[in-house]
mmCIF file of C-alpha atoms and ligand atoms in Angstrom:
data_model
loop_
_atom_site.group_PDB
_atom_site.id
_atom_site.type_symbol
_atom_site.label_atom_id
_atom_site.label_comp_id
_atom_site.label_asym_id
_atom_site.label_seq_id
_atom_site.Cartn_x
_atom_site.Cartn_y
_atom_site.Cartn_z
ATOM 1 C CA MET A 1 34.629 -36.514 -6.738
ATOM 2 C CA SER A 2 31.796 -34.878 -4.837
ATOM 3 C CA SER A 3 29.063 -33.341 -6.895
ATOM 4 C CA THR A 4 28.122 -29.869 -7.980
ATOM 5 C CA THR A 5 25.141 -28.493 -6.052
ATOM 6 C CA LEU A 6 22.731 -26.033 -7.647
ATOM 7 C CA TYR A 7 20.510 -24.088 -5.245
ATOM 8 C CA THR A 8 17.385 -23.250 -7.201
ATOM 9 C CA PHE A 9 13.641 -22.617 -7.022
ATOM 10 C CA GLU A 10 10.926 -23.486 -9.503
ATOM 11 C CA LEU A 11 9.379 -19.993 -9.688
ATOM 12 C CA SER A 12 12.626 -18.071 -9.932
ATOM 13 C CA VAL A 13 13.460 -16.354 -13.221
ATOM 14 C CA TRP A 14 17.207 -16.359 -12.672
ATOM 15 C CA SER A 15 17.215 -19.981 -11.484
ATOM 16 C CA ALA A 16 15.549 -20.898 -14.778
ATOM 17 C CA VAL A 17 18.679 -19.611 -16.572
ATOM 18 C CA ALA A 18 20.797 -22.133 -14.672
ATOM 19 C CA GLU A 19 18.247 -24.920 -15.114
ATOM 20 C CA LEU A 20 18.099 -24.402 -18.880
ATOM 21 C CA ALA A 21 21.904 -24.401 -18.969
ATOM 22 C CA VAL A 22 22.173 -27.654 -16.994
ATOM 23 C CA LEU A 23 19.889 -29.419 -19.464
ATOM 24 C CA GLU A 24 21.234 -27.897 -22.675
ATOM 25 C CA LEU A 25 24.833 -28.503 -21.602
ATOM 26 C CA GLY A 26 24.283 -32.186 -20.816
ATOM 27 C CA LEU A 27 24.957 -31.785 -17.095
ATOM 28 C CA ALA A 28 21.749 -33.156 -15.602
ATOM 29 C CA ASP A 29 23.498 -36.177 -14.039
ATOM 30 C CA LYS A 30 26.402 -34.112 -12.705
ATOM 31 C CA VAL A 31 24.415 -31.445 -10.882
ATOM 32 C CA GLU A 32 22.433 -32.088 -7.721
ATOM 33 C CA LYS A 33 19.575 -29.639 -7.152
ATOM 34 C CA LYS A 34 18.578 -28.249 -3.784
ATOM 35 C CA TYR A 35 15.381 -26.241 -3.561
ATOM 36 C CA VAL A 36 15.192 -23.010 -1.592
ATOM 37 C CA ASP A 37 11.640 -21.686 -1.227
ATOM 38 C CA LEU A 38 11.887 -18.001 -2.115
ATOM 39 C CA VAL A 39 8.167 -17.467 -1.628
ATOM 40 C CA HIS A 40 8.670 -18.123 2.094
ATOM 41 C CA GLY A 41 11.982 -16.283 2.306
ATOM 42 C CA GLU A 42 14.008 -19.456 2.961
ATOM 43 C CA ASN A 43 16.920 -17.868 1.122
ATOM 44 C CA PHE A 44 17.247 -15.715 4.245
ATOM 45 C CA LYS A 45 17.935 -18.716 6.491
ATOM 46 C CA PRO A 46 21.372 -18.099 8.006
ATOM 47 C CA GLU A 47 22.491 -21.555 6.746
ATOM 48 C CA PHE A 48 21.946 -20.351 3.187
ATOM 49 C CA VAL A 49 23.308 -16.848 3.788
ATOM 50 C CA LYS A 50 26.518 -18.516 5.016
ATOM 51 C CA ILE A 51 26.839 -20.056 1.537
ATOM 52 C CA ASN A 52 25.860 -16.953 -0.441
ATOM 53 C CA GLU A 53 25.880 -13.681 1.478
ATOM 54 C CA ASN A 54 23.701 -12.121 -1.257
ATOM 55 C CA ALA A 55 20.886 -14.547 -0.268
ATOM 56 C CA THR A 56 20.013 -15.045 -3.935
ATOM 57 C CA LEU A 57 19.414 -17.855 -6.407
ATOM 58 C CA PRO A 58 20.810 -19.431 -8.414
ATOM 59 C CA THR A 59 23.870 -20.394 -6.403
ATOM 60 C CA ILE A 60 26.279 -23.206 -7.143
ATOM 61 C CA VAL A 61 28.743 -24.934 -4.844
ATOM 62 C CA GLY A 62 31.343 -26.723 -6.942
ATOM 63 C CA PRO A 63 33.083 -30.002 -6.036
ATOM 64 C CA ASP A 64 36.085 -28.105 -4.643
ATOM 65 C CA GLY A 65 33.823 -25.903 -2.479
ATOM 66 C CA THR A 66 34.000 -22.823 -4.731
ATOM 67 C CA VAL A 67 30.735 -20.906 -4.544
ATOM 68 C CA TYR A 68 29.264 -19.200 -7.647
ATOM 69 C CA LYS A 69 26.992 -16.490 -6.308
ATOM 70 C CA ASN A 70 25.207 -14.944 -9.265
ATOM 71 C CA THR A 71 23.546 -16.154 -12.459
ATOM 72 C CA THR A 72 26.359 -15.073 -14.755
ATOM 73 C CA ASP A 73 29.063 -16.824 -12.727
ATOM 74 C CA VAL A 74 26.851 -19.891 -12.275
ATOM 75 C CA VAL A 75 26.209 -20.307 -15.996
ATOM 76 C CA ASN A 76 29.787 -19.517 -17.016
ATOM 77 C CA TYR A 77 30.938 -22.176 -14.563
ATOM 78 C CA LEU A 78 28.440 -24.707 -15.964
ATOM 79 C CA ALA A 79 29.617 -23.945 -19.508
ATOM 80 C CA SER A 80 33.235 -24.441 -18.434
ATOM 81 C CA ILE A 81 32.630 -27.974 -17.097
ATOM 82 C CA ALA A 82 30.164 -29.073 -19.797
ATOM 83 C CA PRO A 83 30.834 -31.884 -22.244
ATOM 84 C CA VAL A 84 28.845 -29.856 -24.806
ATOM 85 C CA LYS A 85 30.568 -26.665 -25.993
ATOM 86 C CA VAL A 86 28.448 -23.601 -26.782
ATOM 87 C CA LYS A 87 29.040 -19.958 -27.685
ATOM 88 C CA ALA A 88 30.309 -17.937 -24.708
ATOM 89 C CA ALA A 89 28.512 -14.936 -23.202
ATOM 90 C CA THR A 90 28.565 -11.611 -25.028
ATOM 91 C CA GLU A 91 27.299 -8.145 -24.103
ATOM 92 C CA ILE A 92 23.664 -9.284 -24.206
ATOM 93 C CA THR A 93 24.135 -11.394 -21.080
ATOM 94 C CA ALA A 94 25.098 -8.269 -19.130
ATOM 95 C CA LEU A 95 22.216 -6.345 -20.731
ATOM 96 C CA THR A 96 19.665 -8.893 -19.460
ATOM 97 C CA HIS A 97 20.929 -8.161 -15.935
ATOM 98 C CA GLU A 98 20.772 -4.351 -16.090
ATOM 99 C CA ALA A 99 19.164 -2.969 -12.945
ATOM 100 C CA ASN A 100 16.689 -0.811 -14.898
ATOM 101 C CA ILE A 101 14.954 -3.924 -16.296
ATOM 102 C CA ASP A 102 15.048 -6.008 -13.088
ATOM 103 C CA PRO A 103 12.469 -8.791 -13.642
ATOM 104 C CA ASN A 104 11.756 -9.218 -9.949
ATOM 105 C CA PHE A 105 10.989 -5.535 -9.535
ATOM 106 C CA ALA A 106 8.788 -5.770 -12.647
ATOM 107 C CA LEU A 107 6.793 -8.556 -10.953
ATOM 108 C CA LEU A 108 6.042 -6.339 -7.960
ATOM 109 C CA SER A 109 5.856 -3.039 -9.844
ATOM 110 C CA ALA A 110 2.667 -1.010 -10.197
ATOM 111 C CA ARG A 111 2.371 2.135 -12.292
ATOM 112 C CA ASN A 112 -0.765 3.439 -10.651
ATOM 113 C CA ALA A 113 -3.268 2.819 -7.877
ATOM 114 C CA GLU A 114 -5.352 0.414 -10.012
ATOM 115 C CA GLU A 115 -2.371 -1.826 -10.765
ATOM 116 C CA LEU A 116 -1.306 -1.801 -7.160
ATOM 117 C CA ALA A 117 -4.821 -2.706 -5.997
ATOM 118 C CA ALA A 118 -4.956 -5.588 -8.505
ATOM 119 C CA LYS A 119 -1.556 -6.945 -7.468
ATOM 120 C CA SER A 120 -2.474 -6.497 -3.812
ATOM 121 C CA SER A 121 -5.097 -9.198 -4.163
ATOM 122 C CA ALA A 122 -2.936 -11.598 -6.180
ATOM 123 C CA PHE A 123 0.349 -13.547 -5.995
ATOM 124 C CA PRO A 124 2.653 -10.494 -5.621
ATOM 125 C CA LYS A 125 0.961 -9.669 -2.298
ATOM 126 C CA VAL A 126 1.433 -13.238 -1.019
ATOM 127 C CA PHE A 127 5.082 -13.069 -2.015
ATOM 128 C CA VAL A 128 5.674 -9.671 -0.385
ATOM 129 C CA GLU A 129 4.008 -10.778 2.877
ATOM 130 C CA ASN A 130 5.667 -14.182 3.128
ATOM 131 C CA ARG A 131 9.081 -12.880 2.160
ATOM 132 C CA HIS A 132 8.809 -10.139 4.799
ATOM 133 C CA ALA A 133 7.781 -12.716 7.405
ATOM 134 C CA GLY A 134 10.755 -14.905 6.408
ATOM 135 C CA ILE A 135 13.262 -12.047 6.656
ATOM 136 C CA THR A 136 11.798 -10.970 10.006
ATOM 137 C CA LYS A 137 11.946 -14.507 11.408
ATOM 138 C CA TYR A 138 15.448 -15.397 10.232
ATOM 139 C CA SER A 139 16.966 -11.999 11.038
ATOM 140 C CA SER A 140 16.072 -12.385 14.702
ATOM 141 C CA THR A 141 18.015 -15.643 15.213
ATOM 142 C CA PRO A 142 21.465 -15.660 16.859
ATOM 143 C CA GLU A 143 22.953 -17.243 13.708
ATOM 144 C CA ALA A 144 21.879 -14.124 11.762
ATOM 145 C CA LYS A 145 24.092 -11.804 13.841
ATOM 146 C CA PRO A 146 27.177 -11.953 11.567
ATOM 147 C CA PHE A 147 24.999 -10.907 8.604
ATOM 148 C CA GLU A 148 23.282 -7.992 10.336
ATOM 149 C CA ALA A 149 23.983 -5.538 7.507
ATOM 150 C CA LEU A 150 22.309 -7.827 4.953
ATOM 151 C CA TYR A 151 19.205 -8.335 7.115
ATOM 152 C CA THR A 152 18.912 -4.630 7.959
ATOM 153 C CA GLY A 153 18.956 -3.716 4.266
ATOM 154 C CA LYS A 154 16.550 -6.487 3.270
ATOM 155 C CA LEU A 155 14.131 -5.617 6.094
ATOM 156 C CA ALA A 156 14.071 -1.971 5.032
ATOM 157 C CA GLY A 157 13.258 -2.991 1.454
ATOM 158 C CA SER A 158 10.619 -5.515 2.410
ATOM 159 C CA SER A 159 8.971 -3.123 4.910
ATOM 160 C CA TRP A 160 8.726 -0.551 2.122
ATOM 161 C CA LEU A 161 7.087 -3.088 -0.200
ATOM 162 C CA LEU A 162 4.743 -4.261 2.544
ATOM 163 C CA SER A 163 3.618 -0.693 3.239
ATOM 164 C CA LEU A 164 2.745 -0.319 -0.450
ATOM 165 C CA TYR A 165 1.001 -3.669 -0.650
ATOM 166 C CA THR A 166 -1.021 -3.144 2.539
ATOM 167 C CA ASN A 167 -1.959 0.415 1.577
ATOM 168 C CA THR A 168 -0.247 1.987 4.572
ATOM 169 C CA ALA A 169 2.374 3.896 2.560
ATOM 170 C CA ASP A 170 2.027 7.677 2.392
ATOM 171 C CA GLU A 171 1.204 9.429 -0.893
ATOM 172 C CA ALA A 172 4.807 10.488 -1.584
ATOM 173 C CA THR A 173 6.037 6.894 -1.194
ATOM 174 C CA LYS A 174 3.319 5.641 -3.528
ATOM 175 C CA ALA A 175 4.113 8.309 -6.121
ATOM 176 C CA GLU A 176 7.803 7.387 -6.026
ATOM 177 C CA PHE A 177 6.932 3.697 -6.446
ATOM 178 C CA TYR A 178 4.635 4.377 -9.425
ATOM 179 C CA LYS A 179 7.376 6.462 -11.042
ATOM 180 C CA ALA A 180 10.031 3.747 -10.550
ATOM 181 C CA SER A 181 7.586 1.153 -11.913
ATOM 182 C CA GLN A 182 6.871 3.258 -15.002
ATOM 183 C CA ALA A 183 10.612 3.688 -15.613
ATOM 184 C CA THR A 184 11.118 -0.071 -15.430
ATOM 185 C CA TRP A 185 8.340 -0.731 -17.948
ATOM 186 C CA ASP A 186 9.648 1.954 -20.289
ATOM 187 C CA ALA A 187 13.081 0.304 -20.170
ATOM 188 C CA LEU A 188 11.572 -3.158 -20.649
ATOM 189 C CA THR A 189 9.737 -1.928 -23.739
ATOM 190 C CA VAL A 190 13.010 -0.662 -25.219
ATOM 191 C CA PHE A 191 14.702 -3.953 -24.362
ATOM 192 C CA TYR A 192 12.058 -6.164 -26.031
ATOM 193 C CA PHE A 193 11.240 -3.927 -29.007
ATOM 194 C CA GLU A 194 14.696 -2.574 -29.840
ATOM 195 C CA THR A 195 17.704 -4.000 -27.995
ATOM 196 C CA LEU A 196 16.898 -7.699 -28.198
ATOM 197 C CA PRO A 197 15.549 -7.705 -31.789
ATOM 198 C CA ALA A 198 18.715 -5.847 -32.895
ATOM 199 C CA LYS A 199 20.941 -8.401 -31.157
ATOM 200 C CA LEU A 200 18.995 -11.251 -32.759
ATOM 201 C CA ARG A 201 19.375 -9.646 -36.195
ATOM 202 C CA ASP A 202 23.124 -9.196 -35.621
ATOM 203 C CA ALA A 203 23.395 -12.878 -34.692
ATOM 204 C CA GLY A 204 22.703 -13.814 -38.328
ATOM 205 C CA ALA A 205 20.916 -16.995 -39.339
ATOM 206 C CA GLY A 206 20.339 -18.079 -35.748
ATOM 207 C CA PRO A 207 17.782 -18.986 -34.669
ATOM 208 C CA PHE A 208 19.689 -18.490 -31.418
ATOM 209 C CA LEU A 209 22.187 -15.838 -30.391
ATOM 210 C CA GLY A 210 24.589 -18.765 -30.136
ATOM 211 C CA GLY A 211 23.813 -19.966 -33.677
ATOM 212 C CA GLU A 212 22.016 -23.219 -34.443
ATOM 213 C CA LYS A 213 21.908 -24.192 -30.800
ATOM 214 C CA PRO A 214 21.539 -22.048 -27.709
ATOM 215 C CA GLY A 215 24.690 -20.451 -26.301
ATOM 216 C CA VAL A 216 25.286 -18.835 -22.913
ATOM 217 C CA ASP A 217 23.493 -15.605 -23.905
ATOM 218 C CA ASP A 218 20.458 -17.638 -24.881
ATOM 219 C CA PHE A 219 20.033 -19.178 -21.431
ATOM 220 C CA HIS A 220 19.791 -15.682 -19.925
ATOM 221 C CA VAL A 221 17.547 -14.306 -22.666
ATOM 222 C CA ALA A 222 15.231 -17.329 -22.794
ATOM 223 C CA ALA A 223 14.456 -17.079 -19.104
ATOM 224 C CA ARG A 224 13.778 -13.348 -19.454
ATOM 225 C CA VAL A 225 11.392 -13.890 -22.347
ATOM 226 C CA ALA A 226 9.538 -16.671 -20.508
ATOM 227 C CA HIS A 227 9.316 -14.483 -17.405
ATOM 228 C CA LEU A 228 7.912 -11.552 -19.353
ATOM 229 C CA ALA A 229 5.209 -13.775 -20.834
ATOM 230 C CA SER A 230 4.338 -14.909 -17.313
ATOM 231 C CA LEU A 231 4.135 -11.297 -16.099
ATOM 232 C CA PHE A 232 1.555 -10.768 -18.848
ATOM 233 C CA GLY A 233 -0.476 -13.687 -17.526
ATOM 234 C CA ALA A 234 0.681 -16.560 -19.757
ATOM 235 C CA THR A 235 1.187 -19.862 -17.976
ATOM 236 C CA LYS A 236 1.728 -22.079 -21.054
ATOM 237 C CA SER A 237 4.153 -21.650 -23.944
ATOM 238 C CA GLU A 238 1.393 -21.490 -26.529
ATOM 239 C CA GLU A 239 -0.072 -18.430 -24.774
ATOM 240 C CA GLY A 240 3.213 -16.521 -24.792
ATOM 241 C CA LEU A 241 3.118 -14.544 -28.035
ATOM 242 C CA GLU A 242 -0.459 -13.399 -27.604
ATOM 243 C CA ALA A 243 0.380 -12.414 -24.026
ATOM 244 C CA PHE A 244 3.238 -10.228 -25.335
ATOM 245 C CA ARG A 245 0.965 -8.538 -27.832
ATOM 246 C CA LYS A 246 -1.731 -7.765 -25.284
ATOM 247 C CA GLY A 247 0.772 -6.928 -22.549
ATOM 248 C CA PHE A 248 2.377 -4.268 -24.725
ATOM 249 C CA GLY A 249 -0.977 -2.679 -25.510
ATOM 250 C CA GLY A 250 -1.705 -4.530 -28.775
ATOM 251 C CA LYS A 251 1.580 -3.641 -30.496
ATOM 252 C CA ASP A 252 2.852 -6.264 -32.953
ATOM 253 C CA VAL A 253 5.500 -8.484 -31.398
ATOM 254 C CA PRO A 254 8.819 -8.006 -33.260
ATOM 255 C CA VAL A 255 9.333 -10.812 -35.761
ATOM 256 C CA GLU A 256 12.727 -11.621 -34.215
ATOM 257 C CA ILE A 257 11.058 -12.294 -30.860
ATOM 258 C CA VAL A 258 8.391 -14.444 -32.521
ATOM 259 C CA LYS A 259 11.064 -16.571 -34.219
ATOM 260 C CA TYR A 260 13.058 -16.784 -31.015
ATOM 261 C CA TRP A 261 10.033 -17.962 -29.042
ATOM 262 C CA GLU A 262 9.261 -20.529 -31.719
ATOM 263 C CA ALA A 263 12.846 -21.809 -31.627
ATOM 264 C CA TRP A 264 12.940 -22.224 -27.856
ATOM 265 C CA THR A 265 9.517 -23.569 -26.964
ATOM 266 C CA PRO A 266 9.776 -27.011 -28.653
ATOM 267 C CA ARG A 267 13.111 -27.798 -26.971
ATOM 268 C CA GLU A 268 13.183 -30.485 -24.294
ATOM 269 C CA SER A 269 15.048 -28.208 -21.881
ATOM 270 C CA TRP A 270 12.360 -25.534 -22.161
ATOM 271 C CA LYS A 271 9.555 -28.074 -21.818
ATOM 272 C CA GLN A 272 11.106 -29.429 -18.632
ATOM 273 C CA VAL A 273 11.932 -26.103 -17.019
ATOM 274 C CA TYR A 274 8.488 -24.674 -17.803
ATOM 275 C CA ALA A 275 6.547 -27.937 -17.376
ATOM 276 C CA LYS A 276 4.348 -26.598 -14.582
ATOM 277 C CA THR A 277 4.123 -22.966 -15.603
ATOM 278 C CA LEU A 278 6.017 -20.160 -17.283
ATOM 279 C CA HIS A 279 7.741 -18.127 -14.589
HETATM 280 N N1 GSH S 1 21.996 -10.341 -9.886
HETATM 281 C C1 GSH S 1 21.634 -11.582 -9.259
HETATM 282 C C2 GSH S 1 20.130 -11.563 -8.987
HETATM 283 C C3 GSH S 1 19.626 -12.878 -8.470
HETATM 284 C C4 GSH S 1 18.253 -12.738 -7.873
HETATM 285 O O1 GSH S 1 17.782 -11.636 -7.521
HETATM 286 N N2 GSH S 1 17.597 -13.872 -7.753
HETATM 287 C C5 GSH S 1 16.296 -13.871 -7.155
HETATM 288 C C6 GSH S 1 15.482 -15.047 -7.670
HETATM 289 S S1 GSH S 1 15.030 -14.871 -9.366
HETATM 290 C C7 GSH S 1 16.449 -14.060 -5.661
HETATM 291 O O2 GSH S 1 17.168 -14.940 -5.235
HETATM 292 N N3 GSH S 1 15.747 -13.256 -4.861
HETATM 293 C C8 GSH S 1 15.798 -13.403 -3.461
HETATM 294 C C9 GSH S 1 14.938 -12.406 -2.729
HETATM 295 O O3 GSH S 1 15.409 -11.313 -2.488
HETATM 296 O O4 GSH S 1 13.816 -12.748 -2.383
HETATM 297 C C10 GSH S 1 22.007 -12.761 -10.140
HETATM 298 O O5 GSH S 1 22.133 -12.604 -11.349
HETATM 299 O O6 GSH S 1 22.202 -13.853 -9.604
#
């Protein structure tokens, strides 16, 4: 039987969901990983777009050639083939993927000119520039022709981001971006201070949503929590809770989130996935 291939990247929040699942579900020797460098837009190579026309990670190609093209399908597939059985996804999995709390938009978001200036001299700027260069390069190849609609849409989005990050956007565009960024952070605050703590309380003794061990929901939520800590500047697990507190303006971190963080961070899967840095 040929193997299952997971297309992944070490700095990708949604890939981390799949990577945690592979380890927790005892599938490390059954899944072959292939790295796609998102920071250089390699997900826009026509060879990859032929596999997943969304050009996103994680992506899985199963032994029979079936392609799983989004995080939810990828993890549900992994759970279905795993020797270890865990609690299936519930509503919280879908909630972690709601567009109004998009983690990748949060990374690039800026609520005002100061935030945008700070991010424009840090990693987000590098990402925006390189990704734009990657889309531009790959979209102009003959192999890209069948996927013209994808490239046209992605180029429009990346040109918009580049204009913001190179300070060539007009005032109306900037104002709209600040407003969208503020809305995302307002929604993220509700998610981390209300929605997620309530779901953790409903889950009972826990410490995971899946019970004593992580279930499918937990793979999605864990990666979101790690990503949020990284957005607040934490690179190591032990910096996470303080980063949350500071990041949310000094507000106490909900006790449910504290317990959740403390349950995840000692696990081998977590230590491996976040060995280099939280992301
Ligand atoms: N809804 C999709 C989102 C996946 C997604 O956006 N993944 C990011 C990496 S965390 C990506 O591949 N981005 C590619 C890009 O546009 O640069 C899913 O759940 O799979």
